[in-house]
Amino acid sequence: GIHWIRNLMKSLAAQGRTVFVSSHLMSEMALTADHLVVIGQGRLLADTSMADFIAQNSRSYVRIRTPQRERLLDVLHAAGVTVVETGNGTLEVDGSKSEYIGELAAQHQIVLHELSPQQASLEEAFMQLTAESVEYHAHSDTPVDAPLPPQQQWGDAWKGK
């Protein structure tokens, strides 16, 4: 099935052949593609590597949890690191600075419960890039207050009565 197709595409690409796949299955493309071309409403939106596409069209940050929150905030601010407080006790630092933050915390003997780099998925990056190029939007002509249509009983539409 899908594993065979995925392996076939990768082996063809390894032979130096171009494999062109048109798909809306972003999770599958993330496992398969090395290079992306994104077209929206007839315009070329991206022609880049998978890693560059995700980096350019999404936010990468480091999520941090610590029981010594105020102390860590002081250390990070003193080091010139901009911190976003999420309100649930978690801190976020834009970029990929997890090693630097971990080293600062260790130097100041600050306990970390979480230090995890966060990167958007291909689907999230795709949605961010194509938000302005969406051709179809879900609209409802039915007002929210409109009564629901009467429900048919099972078999009501059967012509053999």
Short mmCIF file of C-alpha atoms in Angstrom, two decimals:
data_model
loop_
_atom_site.label_atom_id
_atom_site.label_comp_id
_atom_site.label_asym_id
_atom_site.label_seq_id
_atom_site.Cartn_x
_atom_site.Cartn_y
_atom_site.Cartn_z
CA GLY A 1 0.00 0.00 0.00
CA ILE A 2 1.21 3.40 1.06
CA HIS A 3 4.59 2.14 2.31
CA TRP A 4 5.30 0.59 -1.09
CA ILE A 5 4.40 3.85 -2.89
CA ARG A 6 6.48 5.89 -0.44
CA ASN A 7 9.50 3.59 -0.95
CA LEU A 8 9.03 3.64 -4.74
CA MET A 9 9.04 7.44 -4.81
CA LYS A 10 12.13 7.60 -2.61
CA SER A 11 14.00 5.03 -4.71
CA LEU A 12 13.15 6.90 -7.93
CA ALA A 13 14.37 10.15 -6.36
CA ALA A 14 17.57 8.39 -5.21
CA GLN A 15 18.18 7.45 -8.88
CA GLY A 16 18.18 11.16 -9.73
CA ARG A 17 14.67 11.17 -11.16
CA THR A 18 12.14 13.87 -10.47
CA VAL A 19 9.02 12.63 -8.73
CA PHE A 20 6.10 15.04 -8.89
CA VAL A 21 3.25 14.44 -6.44
CA SER A 22 0.16 16.61 -6.17
CA SER A 23 -1.41 16.12 -2.77
CA HIS A 24 -3.33 17.75 0.05
CA LEU A 25 -2.17 15.07 2.50
CA MET A 26 0.41 17.18 4.29
CA SER A 27 1.31 14.53 6.86
CA GLU A 28 2.16 12.11 4.05
CA MET A 29 4.17 14.74 2.16
CA ALA A 30 6.14 15.49 5.34
CA LEU A 31 7.25 11.83 5.37
CA THR A 32 7.96 11.65 1.65
CA ALA A 33 9.03 14.94 0.08
CA ASP A 34 12.42 16.64 0.24
CA HIS A 35 11.43 19.68 -1.82
CA LEU A 36 8.09 21.49 -2.06
CA VAL A 37 6.45 23.57 -4.74
CA VAL A 38 3.27 25.26 -3.52
CA ILE A 39 0.87 26.86 -5.97
CA GLY A 40 -2.14 28.89 -4.83
CA GLN A 41 -4.70 30.43 -7.19
CA GLY A 42 -2.31 29.96 -10.10
CA ARG A 43 0.61 31.71 -8.37
CA LEU A 44 3.86 30.13 -7.24
CA LEU A 45 3.89 30.58 -3.46
CA ALA A 46 6.94 28.48 -2.57
CA ASP A 47 9.72 26.49 -4.23
CA THR A 48 12.01 25.34 -1.45
CA SER A 49 13.22 22.48 0.72
CA MET A 50 10.88 20.96 3.29
CA ALA A 51 12.96 22.28 6.23
CA ASP A 52 13.18 25.81 4.80
CA PHE A 53 9.45 25.83 4.03
CA ILE A 54 8.54 24.98 7.62
CA ALA A 55 11.11 27.41 9.06
CA GLN A 56 9.93 30.30 6.86
CA ASN A 57 6.20 29.77 7.38
CA SER A 58 5.90 28.92 11.03
CA ARG A 59 7.08 29.88 14.46
CA SER A 60 9.78 27.86 16.17
CA TYR A 61 10.25 28.36 19.88
CA VAL A 62 11.45 26.71 23.06
CA ARG A 63 8.88 25.80 25.72
CA ILE A 64 10.18 26.00 29.29
CA ARG A 65 8.67 24.94 32.62
CA THR A 66 10.43 25.44 35.94
CA PRO A 67 9.51 25.66 39.61
CA GLN A 68 11.95 28.63 39.78
CA ARG A 69 10.12 30.74 37.21
CA GLU A 70 10.96 34.22 38.55
CA ARG A 71 14.63 33.36 38.96
CA LEU A 72 14.84 31.97 35.42
CA LEU A 73 13.09 35.08 34.05
CA ASP A 74 15.71 37.28 35.75
CA VAL A 75 18.58 35.19 34.33
CA LEU A 76 17.12 35.15 30.80
CA HIS A 77 16.37 38.89 30.81
CA ALA A 78 19.91 39.63 32.06
CA ALA A 79 21.25 37.54 29.15
CA GLY A 80 19.16 39.55 26.66
CA VAL A 81 16.73 36.72 25.94
CA THR A 82 13.15 37.79 25.17
CA VAL A 83 10.64 35.60 26.98
CA VAL A 84 6.90 35.22 26.36
CA GLU A 85 4.84 34.27 29.41
CA THR A 86 1.91 32.10 28.30
CA GLY A 87 -0.15 32.50 31.45
CA ASN A 88 -0.21 28.84 32.47
CA GLY A 89 3.22 28.91 34.08
CA THR A 90 4.97 28.00 30.83
CA LEU A 91 7.55 30.28 29.25
CA GLU A 92 8.35 30.51 25.53
CA VAL A 93 11.48 31.80 23.82
CA ASP A 94 11.41 32.34 20.05
CA GLY A 95 14.00 30.53 17.98
CA SER A 96 16.04 27.42 18.61
CA LYS A 97 17.92 28.39 21.75
CA SER A 98 17.29 25.30 23.89
CA GLU A 99 21.00 24.51 24.45
CA TYR A 100 21.77 28.08 25.43
CA ILE A 101 18.81 28.25 27.82
CA GLY A 102 19.71 24.89 29.34
CA GLU A 103 23.30 26.01 29.90
CA LEU A 104 22.18 29.29 31.50
CA ALA A 105 19.81 27.42 33.81
CA ALA A 106 22.55 24.95 34.78
CA GLN A 107 25.07 27.74 35.48
CA HIS A 108 22.56 29.34 37.85
CA GLN A 109 21.43 26.01 39.36
CA ILE A 110 17.86 26.45 38.13
CA VAL A 111 15.80 23.27 37.90
CA LEU A 112 13.97 22.77 34.59
CA HIS A 113 10.96 20.50 34.30
CA GLU A 114 10.67 21.05 30.56
CA LEU A 115 12.98 22.45 27.92
CA SER A 116 11.54 21.45 24.56
CA PRO A 117 12.04 22.93 21.10
CA GLN A 118 8.72 23.35 19.28
CA GLN A 119 8.37 23.41 15.50
CA ALA A 120 5.17 23.57 13.50
CA SER A 121 4.13 20.69 11.28
CA LEU A 122 4.15 20.92 7.50
CA GLU A 123 0.36 21.26 7.61
CA GLU A 124 0.53 24.23 10.00
CA ALA A 125 3.18 25.93 7.86
CA PHE A 126 1.13 25.25 4.71
CA MET A 127 -2.01 26.73 6.30
CA GLN A 128 -0.05 29.82 7.36
CA LEU A 129 1.38 30.35 3.86
CA THR A 130 -1.85 29.74 1.97
CA ALA A 131 -4.24 31.58 4.31
CA GLU A 132 -4.63 34.41 1.78
CA SER A 133 -4.88 32.07 -1.24
CA VAL A 134 -7.77 29.90 -0.08
CA GLU A 135 -10.31 29.56 -2.88
CA TYR A 136 -13.13 27.98 -0.92
CA HIS A 137 -14.52 29.09 2.41
CA ALA A 138 -17.21 27.38 4.45
CA HIS A 139 -20.25 29.65 4.55
CA SER A 140 -23.70 28.88 5.76
CA ASP A 141 -26.75 30.55 4.22
CA THR A 142 -28.88 29.10 7.01
CA PRO A 143 -29.27 31.46 9.97
CA VAL A 144 -28.09 30.05 13.27
CA ASP A 145 -31.64 30.39 14.73
CA ALA A 146 -33.36 28.57 11.82
CA PRO A 147 -35.40 25.51 12.84
CA LEU A 148 -33.96 22.15 11.87
CA PRO A 149 -35.73 20.29 9.03
CA PRO A 150 -38.12 17.53 10.16
CA GLN A 151 -36.38 14.17 10.47
CA GLN A 152 -37.51 11.27 8.31
CA GLN A 153 -38.10 7.89 9.85
CA TRP A 154 -36.05 5.00 8.53
CA GLY A 155 -37.68 3.66 5.36
CA ASP A 156 -39.99 6.67 4.74
CA ALA A 157 -38.48 7.20 1.29
CA TRP A 158 -38.94 3.56 0.24
CA LYS A 159 -41.12 3.37 -2.87
CA GLY A 160 -42.35 -0.19 -2.28
CA LYS A 161 -45.04 0.79 0.29
#
